[in-house]
Amino acid sequence: MLSPGVESQLHNLPWVCDEGARSPVVLRSHIDCGSLLGHRAVYRMCFATAAFFFLFTLLMTCVHSSRDPRAAIQNGFWFFKFLVFVGITVGAFYIPNGSFSNIWFYFGVVGSFLFILIQLVLVVDFAHSWNQRWLGRAEERDSRAWYAGLSFFTLLFYSLSVAAVTLFYIYYTQPSACFEGKVFISLNLILCFCVSIIAVLPKVQEAQPNSGLLQASAVTLYTMFVTWLALSNVPDQKCNPHLLTNGTVLAGTEGYVTQWWDAPSIVGLIVFILCTLFISLRSSDHQQVNSLMRTEECPPVLEATQQRQVVACEGRAFDNEQDGVTYSYSFFHFCLLLASLHVMMTLTNWYRPGETQKMTSTWIAVWVKICASWAGLLLYLWTLVAPLLLPNRDFS
């Protein structure tokens, strides 16, 4: 995007290095025009991606089988879909800046918040499946090695969480400052301790035998990870060691250096990629993920029919969704829509386009991530106590 040829062409666009109808701000505020250009280009690229997936979210609503004509669009017409995406992308780069970036920033905030919750759901689902599989193998083979493995990883996750909390207090707090950071770290630590205790209560274990410390430890570790992301966005140099490299650093009167890639951003992108790949798996053997993606296991009659079709086709591809789709097309595109918004905020480090005087993240990013961690813990707590509060419902 910022190669010399592409950058020279992007400078001809109306939204590059300006503030609406006002005069350019590059020299006045010492903002690196290349960085400003890169961040606004990311906003438009992700707008095109989000618009594309939003279009397909609406288009694929209520598609129940491959007999629906819209199912052919989902599974084919790749060339035309690519043309549509290219057209949306080109159009996005010619949107006048005005208030576009400021408004789109809030869409990114909401989408990123929801995607962080989806990431937590996937973490819990993975831990549930992992726990069930290893316990099943331990019972089948009558081996204690599987129990030892579960205990090891549970202890590892809790150890990493405790180490993370210790490092948070060392690097993100000061004895006479950083009150917000101290509250966030302490409160999340207390909440994680509480849900871990609730997860092993006898009544909870009786109502939900699959609940255990492995899931609680995974949730605790992920909560500490989100807390780290939030602390790395605190716009206070005393409370954020990354702030020296996150924003624009003036290098005397002749130049300045802008560097946005730091450890939280890199780790956040890795987690994002893993969760996106996990969502993109169409046929999952995880029961909880099947529920999230509205995917149901094939009934015996349909499974037998598919087996006969496999034999009849002799290795050739066949349609196995005539009686029902294997996953929700609409929800699949909606998850990718949220993923597009989340990666937009991650790549720009939650920079707010209207604040050209100082290219640093804002308190909005901090509160969104902290609130997402609290909402995730409440969601996990609900999965623990829901069978007790609603005994007549099936939560299996």
Short mmCIF file of C-alpha atoms in Angstrom, two decimals:
data_model
loop_
_atom_site.label_atom_id
_atom_site.label_comp_id
_atom_site.label_asym_id
_atom_site.label_seq_id
_atom_site.Cartn_x
_atom_site.Cartn_y
_atom_site.Cartn_z
CA MET A 1 0.00 0.00 0.00
CA LEU A 2 2.87 2.38 0.73
CA SER A 3 5.21 1.30 -2.06
CA PRO A 4 6.60 4.34 -3.92
CA GLY A 5 4.38 3.93 -6.98
CA VAL A 6 1.17 3.25 -5.09
CA GLU A 7 1.85 5.96 -2.51
CA SER A 8 2.43 8.58 -5.20
CA GLN A 9 -0.96 7.75 -6.70
CA LEU A 10 -2.70 7.76 -3.33
CA HIS A 11 -1.45 11.27 -2.66
CA ASN A 12 -3.73 12.43 -5.47
CA LEU A 13 -6.83 11.30 -3.58
CA PRO A 14 -8.92 13.98 -1.80
CA TRP A 15 -8.60 12.55 1.71
CA VAL A 16 -4.82 12.30 2.02
CA CYS A 17 -3.20 14.33 4.81
CA ASP A 18 -5.97 16.84 5.29
CA GLU A 19 -8.62 17.64 7.86
CA GLY A 20 -11.76 17.98 5.81
CA ALA A 21 -11.90 21.42 4.29
CA ARG A 22 -9.17 22.78 6.51
CA SER A 23 -5.56 23.17 5.52
CA PRO A 24 -3.09 20.29 5.63
CA VAL A 25 -1.90 19.37 9.09
CA VAL A 26 1.34 17.58 8.30
CA LEU A 27 3.69 20.45 8.95
CA ARG A 28 1.50 22.10 11.55
CA SER A 29 1.22 19.01 13.78
CA HIS A 30 4.39 17.16 12.72
CA ILE A 31 2.43 14.06 11.69
CA ASP A 32 4.18 11.68 9.34
CA CYS A 33 2.08 11.91 6.17
CA GLY A 34 3.06 8.36 5.23
CA SER A 35 1.68 7.02 8.50
CA LEU A 36 -1.46 9.13 8.22
CA LEU A 37 -1.93 7.91 4.67
CA GLY A 38 -1.40 4.30 5.72
CA HIS A 39 -3.95 4.46 8.51
CA ARG A 40 -6.62 6.08 6.38
CA ALA A 41 -5.93 3.58 3.60
CA VAL A 42 -6.44 0.74 6.09
CA TYR A 43 -9.80 2.27 7.03
CA ARG A 44 -10.91 2.23 3.42
CA MET A 45 -9.62 -1.26 2.66
CA CYS A 46 -11.39 -2.67 5.72
CA PHE A 47 -14.51 -0.68 4.87
CA ALA A 48 -14.58 -2.42 1.51
CA THR A 49 -14.07 -5.83 3.12
CA ALA A 50 -16.73 -5.19 5.75
CA ALA A 51 -19.18 -3.89 3.14
CA PHE A 52 -18.58 -6.99 1.01
CA PHE A 53 -19.30 -9.37 3.90
CA PHE A 54 -22.27 -7.27 5.04
CA LEU A 55 -23.73 -7.58 1.54
CA PHE A 56 -23.41 -11.36 1.70
CA THR A 57 -24.76 -11.44 5.25
CA LEU A 58 -27.98 -9.91 3.96
CA LEU A 59 -27.96 -11.94 0.75
CA MET A 60 -27.54 -15.29 2.51
CA THR A 61 -30.17 -14.73 5.19
CA CYS A 62 -32.57 -17.69 5.55
CA VAL A 63 -30.72 -19.99 3.14
CA HIS A 64 -31.62 -23.44 4.46
CA SER A 65 -30.50 -25.80 1.68
CA SER A 66 -28.65 -25.89 -1.62
CA ARG A 67 -32.00 -25.88 -3.40
CA ASP A 68 -32.15 -22.15 -2.69
CA PRO A 69 -30.75 -20.30 -5.75
CA ARG A 70 -28.66 -18.10 -3.45
CA ALA A 71 -26.67 -21.14 -2.29
CA ALA A 72 -25.03 -21.27 -5.71
CA ILE A 73 -23.70 -17.75 -5.14
CA GLN A 74 -22.20 -18.84 -1.81
CA ASN A 75 -20.38 -21.84 -3.29
CA GLY A 76 -19.52 -20.45 -6.71
CA PHE A 77 -19.30 -17.38 -8.97
CA TRP A 78 -15.88 -16.60 -7.50
CA PHE A 79 -14.78 -14.45 -10.45
CA PHE A 80 -17.84 -12.21 -10.22
CA LYS A 81 -17.55 -11.97 -6.44
CA PHE A 82 -13.94 -10.90 -6.87
CA LEU A 83 -15.04 -8.21 -9.33
CA VAL A 84 -17.64 -6.96 -6.84
CA PHE A 85 -15.01 -6.78 -4.11
CA VAL A 86 -12.58 -4.91 -6.36
CA GLY A 87 -15.33 -2.47 -7.34
CA ILE A 88 -16.22 -1.77 -3.71
CA THR A 89 -12.54 -1.31 -2.84
CA VAL A 90 -11.93 1.17 -5.66
CA GLY A 91 -15.05 3.10 -4.72
CA ALA A 92 -14.02 3.20 -1.06
CA PHE A 93 -10.78 5.01 -1.92
CA TYR A 94 -12.72 7.79 -3.60
CA ILE A 95 -15.02 8.49 -0.67
CA PRO A 96 -14.37 12.10 0.46
CA ASN A 97 -12.86 12.15 3.93
CA GLY A 98 -15.15 14.60 5.70
CA SER A 99 -16.65 12.73 8.64
CA PHE A 100 -16.25 9.28 7.04
CA SER A 101 -13.23 8.20 9.07
CA ASN A 102 -14.64 9.52 12.33
CA ILE A 103 -17.95 7.68 11.87
CA TRP A 104 -16.31 4.50 10.63
CA PHE A 105 -14.09 4.52 13.70
CA TYR A 106 -17.13 3.90 15.92
CA PHE A 107 -18.29 1.06 13.67
CA GLY A 108 -14.86 -0.45 14.17
CA VAL A 109 -15.13 -0.02 17.95
CA VAL A 110 -18.45 -1.90 18.11
CA GLY A 111 -17.33 -4.62 15.69
CA SER A 112 -14.06 -5.17 17.50
CA PHE A 113 -15.88 -5.42 20.84
CA LEU A 114 -18.17 -8.14 19.47
CA PHE A 115 -15.29 -10.02 17.85
CA ILE A 116 -13.36 -10.07 21.13
CA LEU A 117 -16.40 -11.77 22.68
CA ILE A 118 -16.49 -14.28 19.83
CA GLN A 119 -12.82 -15.00 20.44
CA LEU A 120 -13.60 -15.77 24.08
CA VAL A 121 -16.46 -18.07 23.04
CA LEU A 122 -14.09 -19.93 20.73
CA VAL A 123 -11.52 -20.24 23.53
CA VAL A 124 -14.15 -21.71 25.87
CA ASP A 125 -15.42 -24.03 23.14
CA PHE A 126 -11.92 -25.26 22.39
CA ALA A 127 -11.22 -25.85 26.08
CA HIS A 128 -14.50 -27.76 26.50
CA SER A 129 -13.74 -29.98 23.52
CA TRP A 130 -10.17 -30.51 24.67
CA ASN A 131 -11.30 -31.46 28.17
CA GLN A 132 -13.97 -33.89 26.91
CA ARG A 133 -11.63 -35.57 24.45
CA TRP A 134 -8.81 -36.14 26.91
CA LEU A 135 -11.15 -37.32 29.66
CA GLY A 136 -12.73 -39.74 27.20
CA ARG A 137 -9.35 -41.15 26.23
CA ALA A 138 -8.37 -41.46 29.87
CA GLU A 139 -11.48 -43.55 30.57
CA GLU A 140 -11.11 -45.67 27.45
CA ARG A 141 -7.44 -46.51 27.97
CA ASP A 142 -7.52 -46.43 31.76
CA SER A 143 -4.44 -44.23 31.76
CA ARG A 144 -3.55 -41.47 34.17
CA ALA A 145 -1.33 -39.78 31.62
CA TRP A 146 -4.32 -37.92 30.15
CA TYR A 147 -5.31 -36.62 33.58
CA ALA A 148 -1.71 -35.53 34.13
CA GLY A 149 -1.75 -33.71 30.79
CA LEU A 150 -4.91 -31.81 31.71
CA SER A 151 -3.47 -30.92 35.09
CA PHE A 152 -0.23 -29.75 33.50
CA PHE A 153 -1.91 -27.39 31.04
CA THR A 154 -4.30 -26.09 33.69
CA LEU A 155 -1.35 -25.27 35.94
CA LEU A 156 0.53 -23.77 32.98
CA PHE A 157 -2.34 -21.45 32.08
CA TYR A 158 -2.75 -20.27 35.66
CA SER A 159 1.02 -19.80 36.02
CA LEU A 160 1.14 -17.69 32.86
CA SER A 161 -1.80 -15.64 34.13
CA VAL A 162 -0.11 -14.97 37.48
CA ALA A 163 3.12 -14.04 35.70
CA ALA A 164 1.16 -11.68 33.44
CA VAL A 165 -0.46 -9.95 36.42
CA THR A 166 2.95 -9.51 38.05
CA LEU A 167 4.38 -7.96 34.89
CA PHE A 168 1.35 -5.70 34.55
CA TYR A 169 1.95 -4.26 38.01
CA ILE A 170 5.65 -3.79 37.25
CA TYR A 171 5.46 -2.18 33.81
CA TYR A 172 2.00 -0.60 33.61
CA THR A 173 1.62 0.95 37.07
CA GLN A 174 3.44 3.51 39.18
CA PRO A 175 3.30 3.86 42.99
CA SER A 176 1.70 7.31 42.84
CA ALA A 177 -0.05 7.12 39.47
CA CYS A 178 -1.88 4.82 37.04
CA PHE A 179 -4.93 4.42 39.26
CA GLU A 180 -7.07 3.16 36.37
CA GLY A 181 -4.55 0.48 35.46
CA LYS A 182 -4.36 -0.76 39.03
CA VAL A 183 -8.15 -1.02 39.18
CA PHE A 184 -8.37 -2.88 35.86
CA ILE A 185 -5.67 -5.40 36.79
CA SER A 186 -6.96 -6.01 40.30
CA LEU A 187 -10.61 -6.27 39.28
CA ASN A 188 -9.92 -8.72 36.46
CA LEU A 189 -7.74 -10.80 38.78
CA ILE A 190 -10.54 -10.98 41.36
CA LEU A 191 -13.16 -11.82 38.73
CA CYS A 192 -11.01 -14.61 37.27
CA PHE A 193 -10.47 -16.03 40.75
CA CYS A 194 -14.22 -15.99 41.40
CA VAL A 195 -15.20 -17.76 38.18
CA SER A 196 -12.49 -20.36 38.80
CA ILE A 197 -13.97 -21.11 42.21
CA ILE A 198 -17.50 -21.25 40.81
CA ALA A 199 -16.41 -23.64 38.05
CA VAL A 200 -15.52 -26.36 40.59
CA LEU A 201 -18.41 -25.92 43.03
CA PRO A 202 -20.20 -29.24 43.67
CA LYS A 203 -23.59 -28.02 42.44
CA VAL A 204 -22.07 -26.62 39.26
CA GLN A 205 -20.20 -29.87 38.67
CA GLU A 206 -23.40 -31.83 39.22
CA ALA A 207 -25.40 -29.73 36.78
CA GLN A 208 -22.56 -29.49 34.24
CA PRO A 209 -20.08 -32.38 34.57
CA ASN A 210 -17.91 -31.07 31.71
CA SER A 211 -17.09 -27.90 33.61
CA GLY A 212 -13.64 -27.76 35.15
CA LEU A 213 -10.50 -25.79 35.84
CA LEU A 214 -9.09 -26.26 32.35
CA GLN A 215 -11.80 -24.08 30.86
CA ALA A 216 -11.52 -21.60 33.72
CA SER A 217 -7.75 -21.39 33.30
CA ALA A 218 -8.11 -20.78 29.54
CA VAL A 219 -10.65 -18.02 30.21
CA THR A 220 -8.34 -16.52 32.83
CA LEU A 221 -5.38 -16.49 30.45
CA TYR A 222 -7.44 -14.94 27.66
CA THR A 223 -8.78 -12.30 30.07
CA MET A 224 -5.22 -11.39 31.02
CA PHE A 225 -4.38 -11.16 27.32
CA VAL A 226 -7.26 -8.71 26.70
CA THR A 227 -6.20 -6.77 29.81
CA TRP A 228 -2.70 -6.50 28.34
CA LEU A 229 -4.14 -5.16 25.09
CA ALA A 230 -6.14 -2.59 27.05
CA LEU A 231 -3.17 -1.46 29.13
CA SER A 232 -1.04 -1.09 26.00
CA ASN A 233 -3.56 1.49 24.71
CA VAL A 234 -3.50 3.74 27.79
CA PRO A 235 -2.61 7.23 26.45
CA ASP A 236 -0.39 8.04 29.42
CA GLN A 237 3.37 7.73 29.01
CA LYS A 238 3.90 7.03 32.72
CA CYS A 239 1.53 4.06 32.64
CA ASN A 240 2.30 2.68 29.19
CA PRO A 241 5.85 1.73 28.17
CA HIS A 242 4.68 1.11 24.59
CA LEU A 243 3.58 4.72 24.18
CA LEU A 244 7.15 5.79 23.39
CA THR A 245 7.00 3.76 20.18
CA ASN A 246 3.29 3.66 19.46
CA GLY A 247 2.88 7.30 18.59
CA THR A 248 4.81 9.82 16.58
CA VAL A 249 8.16 10.45 18.24
CA LEU A 250 9.72 13.77 17.42
CA ALA A 251 13.41 13.54 16.57
CA GLY A 252 14.52 17.09 16.97
CA THR A 253 13.45 19.89 14.64
CA GLU A 254 14.39 18.14 11.39
CA GLY A 255 12.55 14.87 11.52
CA TYR A 256 10.43 12.39 13.39
CA VAL A 257 9.99 8.66 13.50
CA THR A 258 6.67 6.80 13.55
CA GLN A 259 6.49 3.16 14.65
CA TRP A 260 3.22 1.41 15.42
CA TRP A 261 4.09 -2.29 15.53
CA ASP A 262 4.57 -3.49 19.09
CA ALA A 263 4.24 -6.79 20.92
CA PRO A 264 0.52 -6.43 21.83
CA SER A 265 -0.39 -5.65 18.22
CA ILE A 266 1.58 -8.60 16.86
CA VAL A 267 0.17 -11.07 19.40
CA GLY A 268 -3.31 -9.67 18.85
CA LEU A 269 -3.04 -10.25 15.10
CA ILE A 270 -1.83 -13.82 15.67
CA VAL A 271 -4.81 -14.55 17.91
CA PHE A 272 -7.08 -12.90 15.36
CA ILE A 273 -5.74 -15.08 12.53
CA LEU A 274 -6.13 -18.27 14.58
CA CYS A 275 -9.71 -17.41 15.55
CA THR A 276 -10.61 -16.43 12.00
CA LEU A 277 -9.27 -19.72 10.68
CA PHE A 278 -11.19 -21.53 13.39
CA ILE A 279 -14.41 -19.76 12.38
CA SER A 280 -13.76 -20.52 8.70
CA LEU A 281 -13.75 -24.26 9.26
CA ARG A 282 -17.00 -25.46 7.80
CA SER A 283 -17.12 -28.96 9.21
CA SER A 284 -16.15 -28.83 12.86
CA ASP A 285 -16.21 -31.75 15.25
CA HIS A 286 -16.55 -29.40 18.25
CA GLN A 287 -20.11 -29.50 19.55
CA GLN A 288 -19.96 -26.01 21.03
CA VAL A 289 -18.59 -24.50 17.81
CA ASN A 290 -21.35 -26.26 15.89
CA SER A 291 -23.83 -24.46 18.14
CA LEU A 292 -22.05 -21.13 17.62
CA MET A 293 -22.02 -21.52 13.84
CA ARG A 294 -25.53 -23.03 13.88
CA THR A 295 -24.10 -26.25 12.52
CA GLU A 296 -25.76 -29.52 13.42
CA GLU A 297 -24.45 -33.00 13.06
CA CYS A 298 -25.98 -34.93 10.18
CA PRO A 299 -28.95 -37.07 11.21
CA PRO A 300 -28.58 -40.83 10.68
CA VAL A 301 -30.86 -40.90 7.66
CA LEU A 302 -29.04 -38.04 5.94
CA GLU A 303 -25.66 -39.54 6.86
CA ALA A 304 -26.63 -42.89 5.36
CA THR A 305 -27.84 -41.15 2.21
CA GLN A 306 -24.54 -39.28 1.93
CA GLN A 307 -22.58 -42.51 2.33
CA ARG A 308 -24.54 -44.06 -0.55
CA GLN A 309 -23.88 -40.95 -2.62
CA VAL A 310 -20.15 -41.23 -1.91
CA VAL A 311 -20.10 -44.80 -3.14
CA ALA A 312 -22.18 -43.90 -6.19
CA CYS A 313 -20.06 -40.91 -7.10
CA GLU A 314 -16.80 -42.87 -6.86
CA GLY A 315 -14.71 -39.98 -5.65
CA ARG A 316 -16.48 -37.24 -7.55
CA ALA A 317 -17.85 -34.17 -5.76
CA PHE A 318 -21.55 -34.20 -4.88
CA ASP A 319 -24.07 -31.94 -3.20
CA ASN A 320 -24.52 -32.85 0.45
CA GLU A 321 -26.65 -29.81 1.38
CA GLN A 322 -29.88 -30.57 -0.49
CA ASP A 323 -31.71 -31.32 2.77
CA GLY A 324 -29.98 -28.67 4.88
CA VAL A 325 -26.88 -26.49 4.91
CA THR A 326 -24.00 -27.66 7.07
CA TYR A 327 -23.46 -24.19 8.53
CA SER A 328 -25.21 -20.82 8.59
CA TYR A 329 -24.06 -18.87 5.53
CA SER A 330 -25.32 -15.58 6.93
CA PHE A 331 -23.72 -15.97 10.35
CA PHE A 332 -20.45 -17.06 8.73
CA HIS A 333 -20.27 -13.81 6.75
CA PHE A 334 -21.31 -11.82 9.81
CA CYS A 335 -18.34 -13.24 11.74
CA LEU A 336 -16.03 -12.26 8.88
CA LEU A 337 -17.60 -8.79 8.94
CA LEU A 338 -16.70 -8.43 12.61
CA ALA A 339 -13.25 -9.84 11.90
CA SER A 340 -12.70 -7.15 9.25
CA LEU A 341 -13.59 -4.42 11.74
CA HIS A 342 -11.36 -5.97 14.42
CA VAL A 343 -8.32 -6.22 12.15
CA MET A 344 -8.90 -2.60 11.09
CA MET A 345 -8.68 -1.44 14.69
CA THR A 346 -5.70 -3.70 15.38
CA LEU A 347 -3.69 -2.56 12.34
CA THR A 348 -4.27 1.10 13.21
CA ASN A 349 -3.70 0.49 16.94
CA TRP A 350 -7.10 2.09 17.63
CA TYR A 351 -5.93 5.43 16.28
CA ARG A 352 -8.83 7.87 16.01
CA PRO A 353 -8.65 9.58 12.59
CA GLY A 354 -9.90 12.95 13.82
CA GLU A 355 -7.03 13.30 16.30
CA THR A 356 -4.28 14.23 13.86
CA GLN A 357 -2.39 16.28 16.41
CA LYS A 358 -1.15 13.15 18.16
CA MET A 359 -1.22 9.70 16.60
CA THR A 360 -1.80 7.63 19.72
CA SER A 361 -4.63 5.41 20.87
CA THR A 362 -7.38 6.82 23.07
CA TRP A 363 -9.20 5.87 26.26
CA ILE A 364 -12.00 4.57 24.07
CA ALA A 365 -9.77 1.63 23.10
CA VAL A 366 -8.95 0.96 26.74
CA TRP A 367 -12.56 0.94 27.89
CA VAL A 368 -13.77 -1.15 24.96
CA LYS A 369 -11.24 -3.89 25.67
CA ILE A 370 -11.75 -3.81 29.42
CA CYS A 371 -15.53 -3.93 29.01
CA ALA A 372 -15.11 -6.80 26.54
CA SER A 373 -13.10 -8.72 29.14
CA TRP A 374 -15.83 -8.13 31.75
CA ALA A 375 -18.58 -9.13 29.31
CA GLY A 376 -16.62 -12.26 28.43
CA LEU A 377 -16.28 -13.25 32.07
CA LEU A 378 -20.00 -12.66 32.63
CA LEU A 379 -20.75 -14.78 29.57
CA TYR A 380 -18.60 -17.62 30.89
CA LEU A 381 -20.19 -17.26 34.33
CA TRP A 382 -23.61 -17.58 32.72
CA THR A 383 -22.59 -20.86 31.06
CA LEU A 384 -21.72 -22.16 34.53
CA VAL A 385 -24.82 -21.11 36.44
CA ALA A 386 -27.45 -21.29 33.68
CA PRO A 387 -28.17 -25.03 34.23
CA LEU A 388 -28.82 -24.26 37.92
CA LEU A 389 -31.05 -21.25 37.28
CA LEU A 390 -32.98 -22.89 34.43
CA PRO A 391 -33.09 -26.60 35.28
CA ASN A 392 -35.89 -27.35 32.78
CA ARG A 393 -33.81 -26.31 29.79
CA ASP A 394 -31.29 -28.48 27.97
CA PHE A 395 -27.84 -26.85 27.92
CA SER A 396 -25.96 -29.89 26.64
#
